[in-house]
Coordinates of C-alpha atoms in Angstrom, one line a residue:
Chain A
M1480 CA -24.0 10.0 34.5
A1481 CA -22.2 6.7 33.7
L1482 CA -19.2 6.9 31.3
H1483 CA -21.0 4.9 28.7
E1484 CA -24.0 7.3 28.6
L1485 CA -21.8 10.3 27.7
S1486 CA -21.9 11.6 24.1
D1487 CA -19.0 11.1 21.8
E1488 CA -17.9 14.7 22.2
E1489 CA -18.1 14.5 26.0
L1490 CA -16.0 11.3 25.9
M1491 CA -13.4 13.1 23.6
A1492 CA -13.1 15.8 26.3
R1493 CA -12.2 13.1 28.8
V1494 CA -9.8 11.6 26.4
V1495 CA -8.1 15.0 26.1
D1496 CA -7.7 14.8 29.9
G1497 CA -6.0 11.4 29.6
D1498 CA -9.0 9.2 30.5
D1499 CA -8.2 5.9 28.8
R1500 CA -11.6 4.5 29.8
A1501 CA -13.3 7.1 27.6
L1502 CA -11.2 6.0 24.7
E1503 CA -12.1 2.4 25.3
I1504 CA -15.8 3.3 25.2
L1505 CA -15.4 5.1 21.9
Y1506 CA -13.5 2.1 20.6
D1507 CA -16.2 -0.2 21.6
R1508 CA -18.8 2.0 19.9
Y1509 CA -17.1 2.5 16.6
A1510 CA -14.3 0.0 16.0
G1511 CA -16.7 -2.4 14.3
A1512 CA -17.9 0.2 11.9
A1513 CA -14.4 1.4 11.2
L1514 CA -13.3 -2.1 10.5
G1515 CA -16.2 -2.4 8.0
V1516 CA -14.9 0.6 6.1
T1517 CA -11.2 -0.5 6.1
L1518 CA -12.1 -4.1 5.1
R1519 CA -14.0 -2.6 2.1
I1520 CA -10.9 -0.6 1.2
L1521 CA -8.1 -3.1 1.8
Q1522 CA -10.0 -6.5 1.4
D1523 CA -7.4 -7.9 3.9
R1524 CA -8.4 -8.6 7.4
A1525 CA -5.0 -8.3 9.0
K1526 CA -4.2 -5.0 7.3
A1527 CA -7.6 -3.6 8.1
E1528 CA -7.3 -4.4 11.7
E1529 CA -3.9 -2.8 11.8
V1530 CA -5.4 0.3 10.3
I1531 CA -8.2 0.7 12.9
Q1532 CA -5.7 0.1 15.7
E1533 CA -3.6 2.9 14.3
A1534 CA -6.7 5.1 13.8
F1535 CA -7.8 4.7 17.4
W1536 CA -4.3 5.3 18.6
R1537 CA -4.4 8.6 16.7
V1538 CA -7.7 9.5 18.3
W1539 CA -5.9 9.1 21.6
D1540 CA -2.6 10.8 20.6
R1541 CA -4.2 13.7 18.7
A1542 CA -7.3 14.1 20.8
S1543 CA -6.5 17.8 21.3
S1544 CA -6.9 18.4 17.6
F1545 CA -10.5 17.3 17.6
D1546 CA -12.8 20.3 17.5
A1547 CA -16.5 19.5 18.2
N1548 CA -17.5 22.8 16.7
R1549 CA -16.2 21.7 13.3
G1550 CA -18.0 18.4 13.0
A1551 CA -19.0 15.2 14.8
F1552 CA -16.5 12.9 16.3
T1553 CA -17.6 10.1 13.9
T1554 CA -16.8 12.3 10.9
W1555 CA -13.3 13.0 12.3
M1556 CA -12.6 9.5 13.2
F1557 CA -13.8 8.0 10.0
S1558 CA -11.7 10.6 8.1
I1559 CA -8.6 9.5 10.0
T1560 CA -9.5 5.8 9.4
R1561 CA -10.2 6.2 5.7
R1562 CA -7.0 8.2 5.1
L1563 CA -4.9 5.5 6.8
A1564 CA -6.6 2.8 4.9
I1565 CA -6.0 4.6 1.6
D1566 CA -2.4 5.2 2.5
A1567 CA -2.0 1.4 3.2
L1568 CA -3.7 0.6 -0.1
R1569 CA -1.3 2.8 -2.0
R1570 CA 1.6 1.2 -0.3
Q1571 CA 0.3 -2.2 -1.5
N1572 CA 0.3 -0.6 -5.0
V1573 CA -2.6 -2.6 -6.0
R1574 CA -6.3 -1.9 -6.6
P1575 CA -8.8 -3.7 -4.4
Q1576 CA -9.4 -7.3 -5.6
T1577 CA -12.3 -9.5 -4.8
A1578 CA -11.6 -11.9 -1.9
Q1579 CA -8.9 -14.4 -2.7
N1580 CA -11.1 -17.3 -2.1
E1581 CA -14.6 -18.1 -0.9
T1582 CA -13.5 -18.8 2.6
E1583 CA -12.0 -15.4 3.1
A1584 CA -15.1 -13.8 1.6
R1585 CA -17.2 -15.8 3.9
N1586 CA -15.1 -14.8 6.9
M1587 CA -15.3 -11.2 5.9
R1588 CA -19.1 -11.3 5.7
N1589 CA -20.1 -13.4 8.6
Q1590 CA -18.5 -11.7 11.5
P1591 CA -21.0 -9.0 12.3
D1592 CA -20.3 -6.8 15.2
T1593 CA -23.2 -7.5 17.6
N1594 CA -21.7 -5.8 20.7
P1595 CA -24.7 -3.9 22.2
D1596 CA -22.4 -0.9 23.0
T1597 CA -21.3 -0.5 19.4
M1598 CA -22.6 1.8 16.6
E1599 CA -25.2 -0.8 15.7
A1600 CA -26.8 0.1 19.1
T1601 CA -26.1 3.7 18.8
L1602 CA -27.4 4.2 15.3
N1603 CA -30.8 2.9 14.6
R1604 CA -30.7 -0.2 12.1
I1605 CA -33.3 1.5 10.1
E1606 CA -31.1 4.6 9.7
R1607 CA -28.3 2.4 8.5
E1608 CA -30.6 0.7 6.0
Q1609 CA -31.8 4.1 4.8
V1610 CA -28.3 5.1 4.0
R1611 CA -27.8 1.9 2.1
E1612 CA -31.0 2.4 0.2
A1613 CA -30.1 5.9 -0.7
V1614 CA -26.7 4.7 -1.9
R1615 CA -28.3 1.9 -4.0
K1616 CA -30.7 4.4 -5.6
L1617 CA -27.7 6.4 -7.1
P1618 CA -27.3 5.8 -10.8
P1619 CA -24.4 3.2 -11.4
E1620 CA -22.2 5.7 -13.2
Q1621 CA -22.5 8.2 -10.3
Y1622 CA -21.9 5.6 -7.6
Q1623 CA -18.9 4.3 -9.5
I1624 CA -17.2 7.7 -9.0
I1625 CA -17.9 7.5 -5.2
E1626 CA -16.6 3.9 -5.0
M1627 CA -13.4 4.8 -6.9
A1628 CA -12.7 8.0 -5.1
Y1629 CA -13.7 7.1 -1.5
Y1630 CA -13.0 3.4 -1.3
Q1631 CA -10.2 3.0 -3.9
G1632 CA -8.4 6.3 -3.2
M1633 CA -8.2 7.2 -6.9
T1634 CA -7.6 10.7 -8.1
R1635 CA -10.0 12.5 -10.4
Q1636 CA -7.5 12.0 -13.3
E1637 CA -7.1 8.3 -12.6
I1638 CA -10.9 7.8 -12.5
A1639 CA -11.3 9.7 -15.8
Q1640 CA -8.6 7.5 -17.4
Q1641 CA -9.9 4.2 -16.1
T1642 CA -13.5 5.0 -17.1
K1643 CA -12.5 6.7 -20.3
T1644 CA -14.7 9.5 -19.3
P1645 CA -13.9 13.3 -19.6
L1646 CA -12.7 14.9 -16.4
G1647 CA -15.7 17.4 -16.5
T1648 CA -18.1 14.5 -16.6
I1649 CA -16.3 12.9 -13.6
H1650 CA -16.7 16.2 -11.7
S1651 CA -20.4 16.6 -12.4
R1652 CA -21.2 12.9 -11.6
A1653 CA -19.4 13.2 -8.3
R1654 CA -21.3 16.4 -7.4
L1655 CA -24.7 14.9 -8.5
A1656 CA -24.1 11.8 -6.5
L1657 CA -23.3 13.6 -3.2
Q1658 CA -26.1 16.2 -3.8
K1659 CA -28.6 13.4 -4.3
L1660 CA -27.4 11.5 -1.3
H1661 CA -27.6 14.6 0.8
R1662 CA -31.1 15.5 -0.3
S1663 CA -32.3 11.9 0.2
L1664 CA -30.9 11.5 3.7
Q1665 CA -31.8 15.0 4.8
A1666 CA -35.4 14.3 3.9
K1667 CA -35.2 11.3 6.1
G1668 CA -33.7 13.4 8.9
I1669 CA -30.3 11.5 8.9
E1670 CA -27.2 13.4 9.7
A1671 CA -23.6 12.5 10.2
Chain B
M1031 CA -5.8 21.4 -12.3
N1032 CA -5.3 24.9 -13.9
D1033 CA -8.0 24.0 -16.4
T1034 CA -10.5 22.9 -13.8
P1035 CA -12.6 25.5 -12.0
I1036 CA -11.9 25.2 -8.3
K1037 CA -15.6 24.9 -7.6
D1038 CA -15.5 21.5 -9.5
L1039 CA -13.1 20.1 -6.9
L1040 CA -15.6 20.5 -4.0
P1041 CA -17.1 17.0 -4.3
F1042 CA -13.6 15.4 -4.2
Y1043 CA -12.7 17.7 -1.3
A1044 CA -15.7 16.3 0.5
L1045 CA -14.6 12.8 -0.4
G1046 CA -11.1 13.3 0.8
A1047 CA -9.7 12.6 -2.7
L1048 CA -7.7 15.7 -3.4
S1049 CA -4.0 16.2 -3.3
E1050 CA -2.5 18.5 -0.7
A1051 CA -1.9 21.1 -3.4
E1052 CA -5.5 20.8 -4.6
K1053 CA -6.8 21.1 -1.0
T1054 CA -4.8 24.2 -0.4
A1055 CA -6.2 25.7 -3.6
V1056 CA -9.8 24.9 -2.5
D1057 CA -9.1 26.4 1.0
A1058 CA -7.9 29.5 -0.6
Y1059 CA -10.9 29.6 -2.9
L1060 CA -13.4 29.2 0.1
R1061 CA -11.8 32.0 1.9
Q1062 CA -12.5 34.2 -1.1
H1063 CA -15.9 32.7 -1.8
P1064 CA -17.6 32.1 1.5
E1065 CA -20.9 31.4 -0.4
A1066 CA -19.3 28.1 -1.6
R1067 CA -18.9 26.9 2.0
A1068 CA -22.5 26.1 2.3
E1069 CA -22.4 23.8 -0.7
L1070 CA -19.3 22.1 0.6
E1071 CA -20.9 21.5 4.0
D1072 CA -23.8 19.8 2.2
L1073 CA -21.4 17.6 0.2
K1074 CA -19.3 16.8 3.3
A1075 CA -22.4 15.8 5.2
A1076 CA -23.3 13.3 2.5
A1077 CA -19.7 11.9 2.3
A1078 CA -19.6 11.6 6.1
L1079 CA -22.5 9.1 5.9
L1080 CA -20.8 6.8 3.4
P1081 CA -19.2 4.6 6.1
L1082 CA -22.7 3.7 7.3
E1083 CA -23.4 1.7 4.1
N1084 CA -20.9 -0.9 5.2
E1085 CA -21.7 -3.7 7.6
A1086 CA -19.9 -3.3 10.9
V1087 CA -17.4 -6.2 11.6
R1088 CA -16.2 -7.2 15.0
P1089 CA -12.4 -6.8 15.3
S1090 CA -10.2 -9.4 16.8
A1091 CA -9.8 -9.0 20.6
T1092 CA -6.0 -8.5 20.1
V1093 CA -6.7 -5.2 18.4
K1094 CA -8.2 -3.6 21.5
Q1095 CA -5.6 -5.3 23.7
N1096 CA -2.7 -3.9 21.6
L1097 CA -4.3 -0.5 21.5
M1098 CA -4.9 -0.1 25.2
R1099 CA -1.5 -1.4 26.0
R1100 CA 0.0 1.3 23.8
V1101 CA -2.3 3.9 25.4
A1102 CA -1.2 2.7 28.9
A1103 CA 2.4 3.1 27.9
N1104 CA 1.8 6.6 26.6
P1105 CA -0.5 8.4 28.9
R1106 CA -1.8 11.8 27.9
R1107 CA -0.4 14.6 30.1
H1108 CA -3.2 17.2 30.6
T1109 CA -1.8 20.3 32.3
V1110 CA -3.9 23.3 33.0
A1111 CA -2.0 26.5 32.6
M1112 CA -3.1 28.9 35.4
P1113 CA -3.2 32.5 34.3
P1114 CA -0.6 34.6 36.1
Q1115 CA -2.1 36.4 39.0
P1116 CA -1.5 40.1 38.8
S1117 CA 0.4 41.7 41.8
R1118 CA -2.0 42.9 44.4
S1119 CA -0.6 46.4 44.6
W1120 CA -1.3 47.6 40.9
W1121 CA -4.5 45.5 40.7
R1122 CA -5.8 47.0 43.9
S1123 CA -4.9 50.4 42.6
L1124 CA -6.8 49.7 39.4
Q1125 CA -9.9 48.5 41.2
E1126 CA -9.8 51.5 43.4
A1127 CA -9.5 53.9 40.5
W1128 CA -12.4 52.2 38.8
R1129 CA -14.6 52.4 41.8
S1130 CA -13.8 55.9 42.4
G1131 CA -14.8 56.8 38.9
W1132 CA -12.2 59.4 38.0
A1133 CA -10.2 57.0 35.9
R1134 CA -13.1 55.4 34.1
P1135 CA -13.0 57.5 30.9
A1136 CA -9.2 56.9 30.5
L1137 CA -9.5 53.2 31.3
T1138 CA -12.4 52.8 28.9
S1139 CA -10.8 54.6 25.9
G1140 CA -7.6 52.8 26.8
A1141 CA -9.3 49.4 26.7
L1142 CA -10.9 50.2 23.3
A1143 CA -7.5 51.3 21.8
L1144 CA -5.9 48.2 23.1
A1145 CA -8.8 46.0 21.7
V1146 CA -8.4 47.7 18.2
L1147 CA -4.6 47.2 18.3
L1148 CA -5.1 43.5 19.2
F1149 CA -7.6 43.0 16.4
I1150 CA -5.3 44.5 13.9
W1151 CA -2.4 42.5 15.2
S1152 CA -4.5 39.2 15.0
L1153 CA -5.5 40.0 11.4
A1154 CA -1.8 40.3 10.5
L1155 CA -0.9 37.1 12.4
N1156 CA -3.8 35.3 10.7
R1157 CA -2.5 36.4 7.3
Q1158 CA 1.0 35.2 8.2
V1159 CA -0.3 31.9 9.4
N1160 CA -2.2 31.4 6.2
Q1161 CA 0.9 32.1 4.1
L1162 CA 3.0 29.7 6.1
Q1163 CA 0.4 27.0 5.9
Q1164 CA 0.4 27.4 2.1
Q1165 CA 4.1 27.3 1.9
L1166 CA 4.1 24.2 4.1
A1167 CA 1.5 22.5 2.0
A1168 CA 3.6 23.3 -1.1
A1169 CA 6.7 21.9 0.5
S1170 CA 5.0 18.8 1.8
S1171 CA 3.7 18.2 -1.7
S1172 CA 7.3 18.5 -3.1
V1173 CA 8.6 16.2 -0.5
A1174 CA 6.0 13.6 -1.3
A1175 CA 6.7 13.9 -5.0
I1176 CA 10.4 13.5 -4.4
S1177 CA 9.8 10.5 -2.1
D1178 CA 7.7 8.9 -4.9
E1179 CA 10.4 9.5 -7.4
L1180 CA 13.1 8.1 -5.1
A1181 CA 11.1 5.0 -4.5
Q1182 CA 10.6 4.5 -8.2
Q1183 CA 14.3 5.0 -8.9
T1184 CA 15.2 2.5 -6.2
A1185 CA 12.8 0.0 -7.7
E1186 CA 14.4 0.6 -11.2
T1187 CA 17.9 0.3 -9.7
A1188 CA 16.9 -3.1 -8.2
V1189 CA 15.7 -4.2 -11.6
L1190 CA 19.0 -3.1 -13.3
Q1191 CA 21.0 -4.9 -10.6
D1192 CA 19.1 -8.1 -11.4
E1193 CA 19.7 -7.7 -15.1
L1194 CA 23.4 -7.1 -14.4
A1195 CA 23.6 -10.2 -12.3
L1196 CA 22.0 -12.2 -15.2
S1197 CA 24.4 -10.7 -17.7
H1198 CA 27.4 -11.7 -15.5
S1199 CA 26.0 -15.2 -15.3
E1200 CA 25.5 -15.4 -19.0
I1201 CA 29.0 -14.1 -19.6
R1202 CA 30.4 -16.9 -17.4
R1203 CA 28.5 -19.5 -19.3
L1204 CA 29.7 -18.1 -22.6
N1205 CA 33.3 -18.0 -21.4
E1206 CA 33.1 -21.7 -20.2
Q1207 CA 31.7 -22.6 -23.7
L1208 CA 34.4 -20.7 -25.5
A1209 CA 37.1 -22.5 -23.4
A1210 CA 35.7 -25.8 -24.3
Q1211 CA 35.6 -24.9 -28.0
E1212 CA 39.2 -23.7 -27.9
A1213 CA 40.3 -26.9 -26.2
I1214 CA 38.5 -28.9 -29.0
L1215 CA 40.1 -26.8 -31.7
A1216 CA 43.5 -27.3 -30.1
I1217 CA 43.1 -31.1 -30.2
Y1218 CA 42.0 -31.0 -33.9
Q1219 CA 45.0 -28.8 -34.8
A1220 CA 47.6 -30.7 -32.8
P1221 CA 50.2 -32.2 -35.2
D1222 CA 50.4 -35.7 -33.5
T1223 CA 46.7 -36.5 -33.2
R1224 CA 45.4 -39.9 -34.0
R1225 CA 41.9 -40.7 -35.2
F1226 CA 39.9 -43.8 -34.4
V1227 CA 36.6 -44.6 -36.0
A1228 CA 33.8 -46.9 -35.1
A1229 CA 30.7 -47.5 -37.3
A1230 CA 27.4 -49.3 -37.2
A1231 CA 27.0 -52.4 -39.3
D1232 CA 23.3 -51.8 -40.1
S1233 CA 22.9 -48.0 -40.1
N1234 CA 24.8 -44.8 -40.8
G1235 CA 25.8 -44.4 -37.1
V1236 CA 29.4 -43.5 -36.7
A1237 CA 31.8 -42.2 -34.0
Q1238 CA 35.2 -40.7 -34.4
L1239 CA 37.7 -40.1 -31.5
T1240 CA 40.4 -37.6 -32.3
A1241 CA 43.1 -38.0 -29.6
N1242 CA 46.1 -36.1 -28.6
L1243 CA 47.7 -39.1 -26.8
A1244 CA 50.6 -37.0 -25.5
A1245 CA 48.3 -34.7 -23.8
Q1246 CA 45.9 -37.5 -22.9
T1247 CA 43.0 -35.5 -24.3
A1248 CA 40.5 -36.3 -27.1
V1249 CA 37.4 -35.2 -28.8
L1250 CA 34.6 -37.7 -29.5
S1251 CA 32.2 -36.8 -32.4
T1252 CA 29.2 -38.9 -33.4
A1253 CA 26.5 -38.8 -36.1
N1254 CA 23.3 -40.6 -36.9
L1255 CA 22.9 -42.5 -33.7
D1256 CA 19.6 -43.7 -32.6
Q1257 CA 17.7 -42.0 -29.6
L1258 CA 17.8 -44.1 -26.4
P1259 CA 15.3 -44.6 -23.6
V1260 CA 15.7 -42.4 -20.6
D1261 CA 17.3 -45.2 -18.6
S1262 CA 20.0 -45.9 -21.1
V1263 CA 23.2 -44.2 -22.3
Y1264 CA 25.9 -44.6 -24.9
Q1265 CA 29.4 -45.5 -23.5
L1266 CA 32.7 -45.2 -25.3
W1267 CA 35.2 -48.0 -25.0
L1268 CA 39.0 -47.8 -25.6
L1269 CA 40.1 -51.2 -27.0
N1270 CA 43.4 -53.0 -26.6
P1271 CA 43.6 -56.7 -27.8
D1272 CA 45.7 -57.6 -24.9
S1273 CA 43.5 -56.3 -22.2
A1274 CA 39.9 -55.6 -21.2
P1275 CA 38.1 -52.6 -22.7
V1276 CA 38.6 -49.4 -20.8
S1277 CA 35.8 -46.9 -20.4
G1278 CA 36.2 -43.6 -22.3
G1279 CA 33.1 -42.2 -20.7
V1280 CA 29.4 -42.0 -21.2
F1281 CA 27.7 -39.6 -23.5
T1282 CA 24.4 -38.4 -24.8
I1283 CA 23.3 -37.2 -28.3
D1284 CA 21.2 -34.4 -29.6
A1285 CA 18.0 -34.7 -31.5
G1286 CA 19.9 -35.4 -34.7
G1287 CA 21.9 -38.2 -33.2
A1288 CA 25.1 -36.2 -33.0
T1289 CA 27.4 -35.0 -30.3
T1290 CA 30.8 -33.5 -29.8
V1291 CA 32.4 -34.1 -26.5
L1292 CA 35.7 -33.0 -25.0
L1293 CA 37.4 -35.7 -23.0
P1294 CA 40.0 -33.8 -21.1
N1295 CA 41.6 -36.7 -19.3
L1296 CA 41.6 -40.1 -21.1
A1297 CA 41.7 -43.1 -18.8
T1298 CA 44.4 -44.7 -21.0
T1299 CA 46.4 -44.0 -24.0
D1300 CA 47.3 -47.6 -24.6
F1301 CA 44.5 -48.5 -27.1
E1302 CA 44.2 -49.4 -30.7
A1303 CA 40.5 -48.9 -31.5
I1304 CA 37.2 -47.7 -30.1
A1305 CA 33.8 -49.1 -29.7
V1306 CA 30.4 -47.8 -28.5
S1307 CA 27.8 -49.8 -26.6
I1308 CA 24.4 -49.1 -25.0
E1309 CA 24.6 -49.3 -21.2
P1310 CA 22.3 -48.5 -18.3
A1311 CA 22.2 -44.9 -17.1
G1312 CA 25.5 -44.1 -15.3
G1313 CA 27.5 -46.5 -17.4
S1314 CA 29.1 -49.9 -16.6
E1315 CA 32.6 -51.2 -15.6
Q1316 CA 32.6 -53.4 -18.6
P1317 CA 30.4 -53.6 -21.7
T1318 CA 27.1 -55.2 -20.8
G1319 CA 24.8 -54.0 -23.5
P1320 CA 24.7 -54.3 -27.2
I1321 CA 27.8 -53.0 -29.1
V1322 CA 26.3 -50.7 -31.6
L1323 CA 29.6 -49.2 -33.2
T1324 CA 32.6 -51.2 -33.9
P1325 CA 36.0 -50.5 -35.4

């Protein structure tokens, strides 16, 4: 079986053995998706690219710590990526801003990852759109909690303070949002 | 966090939005309430799909180049540890004893006892590992808090240093002002000062030069002078009937038409009167503009 036909978990086993071609294939598959997440968090192309480079370095350096029995490779990789992005955001000590100017916003939007070996090929486009649709259907006050916790790295207390909402309400909205997402996507047969 | 039921933290655990201390508390809760693990898995499954709502963006080619260069410079070393081979003699003896059958009961019960002991030992080790993990998490949290505080104090120190520098600068400026005022006062109070006055013919404009001729210093005071265009300036002249006027310097006035200027080094002490003219910015060698104040 050709290397690019292997599953993520099979490729990670090769990465553990020191096969850098396996890492390269994982990078080609998911770097675009990872950059989409880090751009959302950092709103800065250069910093977002630094983060994904570090994230995939850690995939290589800490490959032995990946356990396929505990979850999918993408879950592990995105967890590393998001954590690095939130750390970088906190070092900046600013909250995400909108793009500095229209040119930067256009640049961020108009460079889709069309490499046929990437996640866009791996994941069905319809599946991706279904995730977006499920997210769009969340009540705004519930999605706001997801946005602030996941993409802005805010703590529960910070979210409560900024939204002037009791902490208990923040907890229940977060739970309802994730439960609703899970039910919606599970009904469509979509899994991480 | 003490007022928050641990169960309420599960969604934020799934979102990766808890502190290390909170994560440790949730991990401990899950060990005691395995029924909560199923709910957490559902929440984590939903959170794991959040990256898919973002459009994938192609990274710059340099990102991959830099990554692979770093990977090439740091190859992974995968070594397979071969289990130690038992020595042939005792292993062969064991095989023979097993085949012959006489040692099977002893070997079986021995193996069972060993398995039980190993199980008990692993439980104890597991408990120890959990305790150490909790201690490590608490220590990490403390280190992070101390680092944050140190960073804050460093920032505050930098601000205080800037304020101190500003204060020093302000002190220097005030000292210079004080020195000038003291010099002016000394001239006014000197016993052998001479006063020279020039006034305007058609207004209340006036200038007074108080000079300590022995020290070649003077103070010029003016009042009620008109404001000038930006390219013009008032100039003081020291007058002697037997020679051409000597410049005493150029000066500017405040919004009220007044000024007090220390002249620390008069160009000449051989003068009998003063006058003031309007000259181009920078002054002139000799009066060229209108003489507005005369003796």
